[in-house]
Amino acid sequence: MPATRAHTQVVLLGTGTPNPDPDRAGPSVAVIVGDAAYIVDFGPGVVRRAEAAFRKGITALEVTKLTTAFATHLHSDHTVGLADLIFTPWTYGRREPLQLFGPRGIKSMAAHIEKAYGEDVAIRLHGGEPSNPTGYRVVAHEIKPGVVFKSGSVTVKAFEVNHGAWKHAFGYRFETDSRTVVVSGDCAPSNAVIENCNGCDVLIHEVYSDEGFKKRPPEWQAYHSRFHTSARQLAELAKKAKPQLLILYHQLFWGTSEEDLLKEVRSGYDGRVESGHDLDVY
Ligand SMILES: [Zn+2]
Ligand SMILES: [Zn+2]
């Protein structure tokens, strides 16, 4: 790789689900390109996980450098960290507003959060606390499929995925001059993931265990099969998407071990696959 190319890394900030697993923060992936960090989703714990990664040496995840974030969809497990992402870096010294990209509704969500914390902002700005007047602001962009962001060697493309009743749920494809990284977001098997990966370097995909699924009540089985992707379905998808590396995240185990979840995927797919954990770096 020529030295002039920006190094691209993937850092899993949170690999969890709506379930409050203390070992897995809410869903959040950081794509690092050189000294810039791009956050995809912001579940609970996002800023503390970023600080943990920073302390492990990922300097782009310094909290005051968290200035760009992309929401896949508005499910709360992916977005309850938004207030954290707006205010914690600000109180820590961030001066730049947060550039926030996401589906229709993200503007309203950001505006309501800003309003909800109005008293906090007023005290920090005018109550004698050292602060800056810009870092708590949000510039929200409601996006459509296609290229939604470009900066230097980084291009970010959003694509629609099938996430049950959600009208707008996106996956994201990051192209840099050294790697292509695709994040599925939450989805049932979606051709758009196959098309947008298409031999990509890294595919980060949600998954649930087929064995665990059998133990779920019928109403939940009906939900999961409409909204999410099983291990065997993911194996089929990966055969067509052909990623160099498939990373499982947002894993719903339902009592199945991590090893057995990997076996479920590997029984139908012989490419490289890893089950992600918080703070894993690829
Ligand atoms: Zn989710
Ligand atoms: Zn969801």
CSV table of C-alpha atoms and ligand atoms in Angstrom, one decimal:
chain,number,residue,atom,x,y,z
A,1,MET,CA,0.0,0.0,0.0
A,2,PRO,CA,1.6,3.4,-0.9
A,3,ALA,CA,2.4,5.5,2.1
A,4,THR,CA,0.2,8.3,0.9
A,5,ARG,CA,-3.0,6.2,1.3
A,6,ALA,CA,-4.9,6.8,4.4
A,7,HIS,CA,-5.1,3.7,6.6
A,8,THR,CA,-8.7,2.4,6.9
A,9,GLN,CA,-9.7,0.5,10.0
A,10,VAL,CA,-13.0,-0.8,11.5
A,11,VAL,CA,-13.6,-0.5,15.2
A,12,LEU,CA,-16.6,-2.1,16.7
A,13,LEU,CA,-17.8,0.3,19.4
A,14,GLY,CA,-20.9,-1.7,20.3
A,15,THR,CA,-22.1,-5.1,19.0
A,16,GLY,CA,-25.2,-5.4,21.1
A,17,THR,CA,-28.9,-5.4,20.5
A,18,PRO,CA,-31.9,-3.9,22.5
A,19,ASN,CA,-31.0,-6.4,25.2
A,20,PRO,CA,-29.0,-4.7,28.0
A,21,ASP,CA,-26.0,-7.1,27.9
A,22,PRO,CA,-23.3,-5.4,30.0
A,23,ASP,CA,-20.5,-6.8,27.8
A,24,ARG,CA,-22.0,-5.5,24.6
A,25,ALA,CA,-22.8,-1.8,24.2
A,26,GLY,CA,-25.5,-0.7,21.8
A,27,PRO,CA,-24.8,-1.1,18.1
A,28,SER,CA,-22.1,1.3,16.8
A,29,VAL,CA,-19.3,0.9,14.3
A,30,ALA,CA,-16.5,3.3,13.7
A,31,VAL,CA,-14.8,3.4,10.3
A,32,ILE,CA,-11.5,5.1,10.7
A,33,VAL,CA,-9.8,6.7,7.7
A,34,GLY,CA,-6.5,8.3,8.6
A,35,ASP,CA,-7.2,10.6,11.5
A,36,ALA,CA,-11.0,10.8,10.8
A,37,ALA,CA,-13.7,8.7,12.4
A,38,TYR,CA,-17.1,8.0,10.9
A,39,ILE,CA,-19.6,6.6,13.3
A,40,VAL,CA,-22.4,4.3,12.1
A,41,ASP,CA,-25.2,4.1,14.7
A,42,PHE,CA,-24.9,5.3,18.2
A,43,GLY,CA,-26.4,2.8,20.7
A,44,PRO,CA,-26.1,3.2,24.5
A,45,GLY,CA,-22.5,3.5,25.6
A,46,VAL,CA,-21.1,4.9,22.3
A,47,VAL,CA,-19.0,7.7,23.7
A,48,ARG,CA,-17.5,5.7,26.5
A,49,ARG,CA,-16.6,2.9,24.0
A,50,ALA,CA,-15.0,5.5,21.8
A,51,GLU,CA,-12.9,6.7,24.7
A,52,ALA,CA,-11.9,3.1,25.5
A,53,ALA,CA,-10.7,2.7,21.9
A,54,PHE,CA,-8.8,5.9,22.1
A,55,ARG,CA,-7.1,4.7,25.2
A,56,LYS,CA,-6.1,1.6,23.3
A,57,GLY,CA,-4.4,3.8,20.8
A,58,ILE,CA,-7.0,4.6,18.1
A,59,THR,CA,-6.3,8.3,18.2
A,60,ALA,CA,-9.1,9.2,15.7
A,61,LEU,CA,-11.6,8.2,18.3
A,62,GLU,CA,-10.6,10.9,20.7
A,63,VAL,CA,-14.0,12.1,22.0
A,64,THR,CA,-13.6,15.7,20.7
A,65,LYS,CA,-13.0,14.3,17.2
A,66,LEU,CA,-16.4,12.6,17.0
A,67,THR,CA,-18.0,15.0,14.5
A,68,THR,CA,-19.6,12.8,11.8
A,69,ALA,CA,-22.2,10.1,12.4
A,70,PHE,CA,-24.6,8.1,10.2
A,71,ALA,CA,-27.8,6.5,11.4
A,72,THR,CA,-29.0,3.3,9.7
A,73,HIS,CA,-32.5,3.7,11.0
A,74,LEU,CA,-34.4,5.1,14.0
A,75,HIS,CA,-34.8,2.0,16.2
A,76,SER,CA,-33.9,3.0,19.7
A,77,ASP,CA,-31.2,0.5,20.2
A,78,HIS,CA,-29.3,2.3,17.4
A,79,THR,CA,-30.0,5.8,18.4
A,80,VAL,CA,-30.4,6.2,22.2
A,81,GLY,CA,-26.8,7.3,22.3
A,82,LEU,CA,-27.5,10.3,20.2
A,83,ALA,CA,-27.8,12.6,23.3
A,84,ASP,CA,-24.5,11.2,24.4
A,85,LEU,CA,-22.9,11.8,21.1
A,86,ILE,CA,-24.2,15.4,21.0
A,87,PHE,CA,-23.4,16.5,24.5
A,88,THR,CA,-20.5,14.5,26.0
A,89,PRO,CA,-18.0,15.5,23.3
A,90,TRP,CA,-19.1,19.1,23.7
A,91,THR,CA,-18.6,19.2,27.5
A,92,TYR,CA,-15.2,17.6,26.8
A,93,GLY,CA,-14.2,20.4,24.4
A,94,ARG,CA,-15.5,19.6,21.0
A,95,ARG,CA,-16.2,22.9,19.1
A,96,GLU,CA,-17.5,21.5,15.8
A,97,PRO,CA,-21.2,20.8,15.5
A,98,LEU,CA,-22.1,17.1,14.9
A,99,GLN,CA,-22.7,16.3,11.3
A,100,LEU,CA,-25.5,13.8,11.4
A,101,PHE,CA,-26.8,11.8,8.5
A,102,GLY,CA,-29.8,9.5,8.5
A,103,PRO,CA,-33.3,8.7,7.3
A,104,ARG,CA,-36.3,11.0,7.5
A,105,GLY,CA,-37.0,11.7,11.1
A,106,ILE,CA,-33.4,12.2,12.2
A,107,LYS,CA,-33.7,16.0,12.0
A,108,SER,CA,-36.7,15.9,14.3
A,109,MET,CA,-35.0,13.5,16.7
A,110,ALA,CA,-32.0,15.8,16.9
A,111,ALA,CA,-34.1,18.9,17.4
A,112,HIS,CA,-36.1,17.3,20.2
A,113,ILE,CA,-33.0,16.2,22.0
A,114,GLU,CA,-31.5,19.7,21.7
A,115,LYS,CA,-34.8,21.0,23.1
A,116,ALA,CA,-35.0,18.4,25.9
A,117,TYR,CA,-31.5,19.5,27.1
A,118,GLY,CA,-32.2,23.2,26.7
A,119,GLU,CA,-31.7,23.9,30.4
A,120,ASP,CA,-28.4,22.1,30.5
A,121,VAL,CA,-27.2,24.0,27.4
A,122,ALA,CA,-28.2,27.3,29.0
A,123,ILE,CA,-26.4,26.6,32.2
A,124,ARG,CA,-23.2,25.5,30.5
A,125,LEU,CA,-23.3,28.5,28.1
A,126,HIS,CA,-24.4,31.2,30.5
A,127,GLY,CA,-24.1,29.8,34.1
A,128,GLY,CA,-20.4,30.4,34.5
A,129,GLU,CA,-19.2,27.0,33.2
A,130,PRO,CA,-16.3,27.1,30.7
A,131,SER,CA,-17.9,26.1,27.4
A,132,ASN,CA,-18.0,26.9,23.7
A,133,PRO,CA,-21.1,28.1,21.9
A,134,THR,CA,-20.9,25.7,18.9
A,135,GLY,CA,-20.0,22.1,19.9
A,136,TYR,CA,-23.5,21.1,21.1
A,137,ARG,CA,-25.1,21.9,17.8
A,138,VAL,CA,-26.2,19.3,15.2
A,139,VAL,CA,-26.3,19.7,11.5
A,140,ALA,CA,-28.8,17.0,10.5
A,141,HIS,CA,-29.0,15.7,6.9
A,142,GLU,CA,-32.0,13.6,5.9
A,143,ILE,CA,-30.6,11.4,3.2
A,144,LYS,CA,-31.8,9.4,0.2
A,145,PRO,CA,-30.0,6.4,-1.3
A,146,GLY,CA,-26.8,7.2,-3.1
A,147,VAL,CA,-23.7,9.1,-2.3
A,148,VAL,CA,-24.3,11.0,0.9
A,149,PHE,CA,-20.9,12.1,2.0
A,150,LYS,CA,-17.5,12.7,0.4
A,151,SER,CA,-14.3,14.0,2.0
A,152,GLY,CA,-10.8,13.5,0.7
A,153,SER,CA,-10.5,9.8,-0.2
A,154,VAL,CA,-13.7,8.8,1.6
A,155,THR,CA,-17.0,8.3,-0.2
A,156,VAL,CA,-20.0,7.1,1.8
A,157,LYS,CA,-23.0,5.6,-0.1
A,158,ALA,CA,-26.3,4.8,1.6
A,159,PHE,CA,-28.5,2.0,0.3
A,160,GLU,CA,-32.0,0.9,1.3
A,161,VAL,CA,-32.3,-2.4,3.1
A,162,ASN,CA,-35.4,-4.4,4.0
A,163,HIS,CA,-36.0,-4.0,7.8
A,164,GLY,CA,-39.6,-5.2,8.1
A,165,ALA,CA,-42.1,-2.4,8.6
A,166,TRP,CA,-39.5,0.4,8.6
A,167,LYS,CA,-40.0,2.7,5.6
A,168,HIS,CA,-36.4,3.8,5.6
A,169,ALA,CA,-33.6,1.7,6.8
A,170,PHE,CA,-30.1,2.1,5.3
A,171,GLY,CA,-26.9,0.2,5.0
A,172,TYR,CA,-23.7,2.1,4.3
A,173,ARG,CA,-20.8,1.5,1.9
A,174,PHE,CA,-17.5,3.3,2.7
A,175,GLU,CA,-15.0,3.5,-0.1
A,176,THR,CA,-11.6,4.7,0.7
A,177,ASP,CA,-8.4,4.5,-1.3
A,178,SER,CA,-7.4,1.4,0.6
A,179,ARG,CA,-10.6,-0.5,1.5
A,180,THR,CA,-14.3,-0.9,1.0
A,181,VAL,CA,-16.3,-1.4,4.1
A,182,VAL,CA,-20.1,-2.2,4.1
A,183,VAL,CA,-22.3,-2.1,7.2
A,184,SER,CA,-25.7,-3.8,6.8
A,185,GLY,CA,-27.5,-2.0,9.6
A,186,ASP,CA,-30.5,-4.0,10.7
A,187,CYS,CA,-32.2,-6.0,7.9
A,188,ALA,CA,-33.8,-9.2,6.7
A,189,PRO,CA,-31.7,-10.6,3.8
A,190,SER,CA,-31.4,-7.7,1.3
A,191,ASN,CA,-30.1,-7.9,-2.3
A,192,ALA,CA,-28.8,-4.3,-1.8
A,193,VAL,CA,-26.3,-5.7,0.7
A,194,ILE,CA,-25.0,-8.2,-1.9
A,195,GLU,CA,-24.9,-5.5,-4.6
A,196,ASN,CA,-23.1,-3.0,-2.5
A,197,CYS,CA,-20.6,-5.4,-1.0
A,198,ASN,CA,-19.8,-7.2,-4.3
A,199,GLY,CA,-16.4,-8.5,-3.2
A,200,CYS,CA,-15.9,-5.7,-0.6
A,201,ASP,CA,-13.1,-6.0,1.9
A,202,VAL,CA,-15.2,-6.0,5.0
A,203,LEU,CA,-18.9,-6.8,5.4
A,204,ILE,CA,-20.3,-6.1,8.9
A,205,HIS,CA,-23.7,-7.9,9.1
A,206,GLU,CA,-26.3,-8.4,11.7
A,207,VAL,CA,-27.4,-12.0,12.5
A,208,TYR,CA,-29.5,-14.2,14.7
A,209,SER,CA,-29.0,-17.9,15.6
A,210,ASP,CA,-31.2,-20.4,13.8
A,211,GLU,CA,-31.1,-22.7,16.8
A,212,GLY,CA,-31.9,-19.9,19.2
A,213,PHE,CA,-34.8,-18.9,17.0
A,214,LYS,CA,-36.5,-22.2,17.4
A,215,LYS,CA,-36.9,-21.4,21.1
A,216,ARG,CA,-38.6,-18.1,20.5
A,217,PRO,CA,-42.3,-17.6,21.0
A,218,PRO,CA,-44.3,-17.5,17.7
A,219,GLU,CA,-45.0,-13.8,17.8
A,220,TRP,CA,-41.3,-13.1,18.1
A,221,GLN,CA,-40.4,-15.6,15.4
A,222,ALA,CA,-42.8,-13.8,13.1
A,223,TYR,CA,-41.1,-10.5,13.9
A,224,HIS,CA,-37.5,-11.7,13.6
A,225,SER,CA,-38.1,-13.5,10.3
A,226,ARG,CA,-39.5,-10.3,8.8
A,227,PHE,CA,-36.9,-7.8,10.3
A,228,HIS,CA,-33.7,-9.7,10.7
A,229,THR,CA,-31.3,-12.2,9.1
A,230,SER,CA,-30.6,-15.7,10.4
A,231,ALA,CA,-27.2,-17.3,10.3
A,232,ARG,CA,-28.1,-19.7,7.5
A,233,GLN,CA,-29.6,-16.8,5.5
A,234,LEU,CA,-26.4,-14.8,6.1
A,235,ALA,CA,-24.3,-17.7,4.8
A,236,GLU,CA,-26.4,-17.7,1.5
A,237,LEU,CA,-26.1,-14.0,1.3
A,238,ALA,CA,-22.3,-14.0,1.9
A,239,LYS,CA,-21.8,-16.5,-0.9
A,240,LYS,CA,-23.2,-13.9,-3.3
A,241,ALA,CA,-21.7,-10.8,-1.6
A,242,LYS,CA,-18.2,-12.4,-1.5
A,243,PRO,CA,-16.6,-10.2,1.2
A,244,GLN,CA,-12.9,-10.7,2.0
A,245,LEU,CA,-14.0,-10.7,5.7
A,246,LEU,CA,-17.5,-11.1,7.1
A,247,ILE,CA,-18.0,-9.8,10.7
A,248,LEU,CA,-21.1,-10.8,12.6
A,249,TYR,CA,-22.5,-8.0,14.9
A,250,HIS,CA,-25.8,-7.3,16.5
A,251,GLN,CA,-25.8,-11.0,17.2
A,252,LEU,CA,-28.9,-12.5,18.7
A,253,PHE,CA,-27.7,-15.6,20.4
A,254,TRP,CA,-30.8,-16.6,22.4
A,255,GLY,CA,-28.7,-19.1,24.4
A,256,THR,CA,-26.6,-20.4,21.5
A,257,SER,CA,-22.9,-20.1,22.1
A,258,GLU,CA,-20.8,-17.9,20.0
A,259,GLU,CA,-18.9,-20.9,18.6
A,260,ASP,CA,-22.2,-22.5,17.6
A,261,LEU,CA,-23.4,-19.3,16.0
A,262,LEU,CA,-20.2,-19.3,13.9
A,263,LYS,CA,-20.8,-22.9,13.0
A,264,GLU,CA,-24.3,-22.1,11.8
A,265,VAL,CA,-22.8,-19.5,9.4
A,266,ARG,CA,-19.9,-21.7,8.4
A,267,SER,CA,-22.1,-24.7,7.6
A,268,GLY,CA,-23.2,-22.8,4.5
A,269,TYR,CA,-20.3,-20.5,3.9
A,270,ASP,CA,-16.5,-21.2,3.7
A,271,GLY,CA,-15.2,-17.6,3.5
A,272,ARG,CA,-13.5,-15.8,6.4
A,273,VAL,CA,-16.0,-15.0,9.1
A,274,GLU,CA,-15.6,-13.7,12.6
A,275,SER,CA,-18.0,-12.9,15.4
A,276,GLY,CA,-17.4,-9.4,16.5
A,277,HIS,CA,-17.0,-8.1,20.1
A,278,ASP,CA,-16.9,-4.5,21.4
A,279,LEU,CA,-13.6,-2.8,20.8
A,280,ASP,CA,-12.4,-5.3,18.2
A,281,VAL,CA,-10.3,-3.7,15.5
A,282,TYR,CA,-10.1,-4.9,11.9
B,1,ZN,ZN,-31.2,-3.3,16.2
B,2,ZN,ZN,-33.8,-2.3,13.9
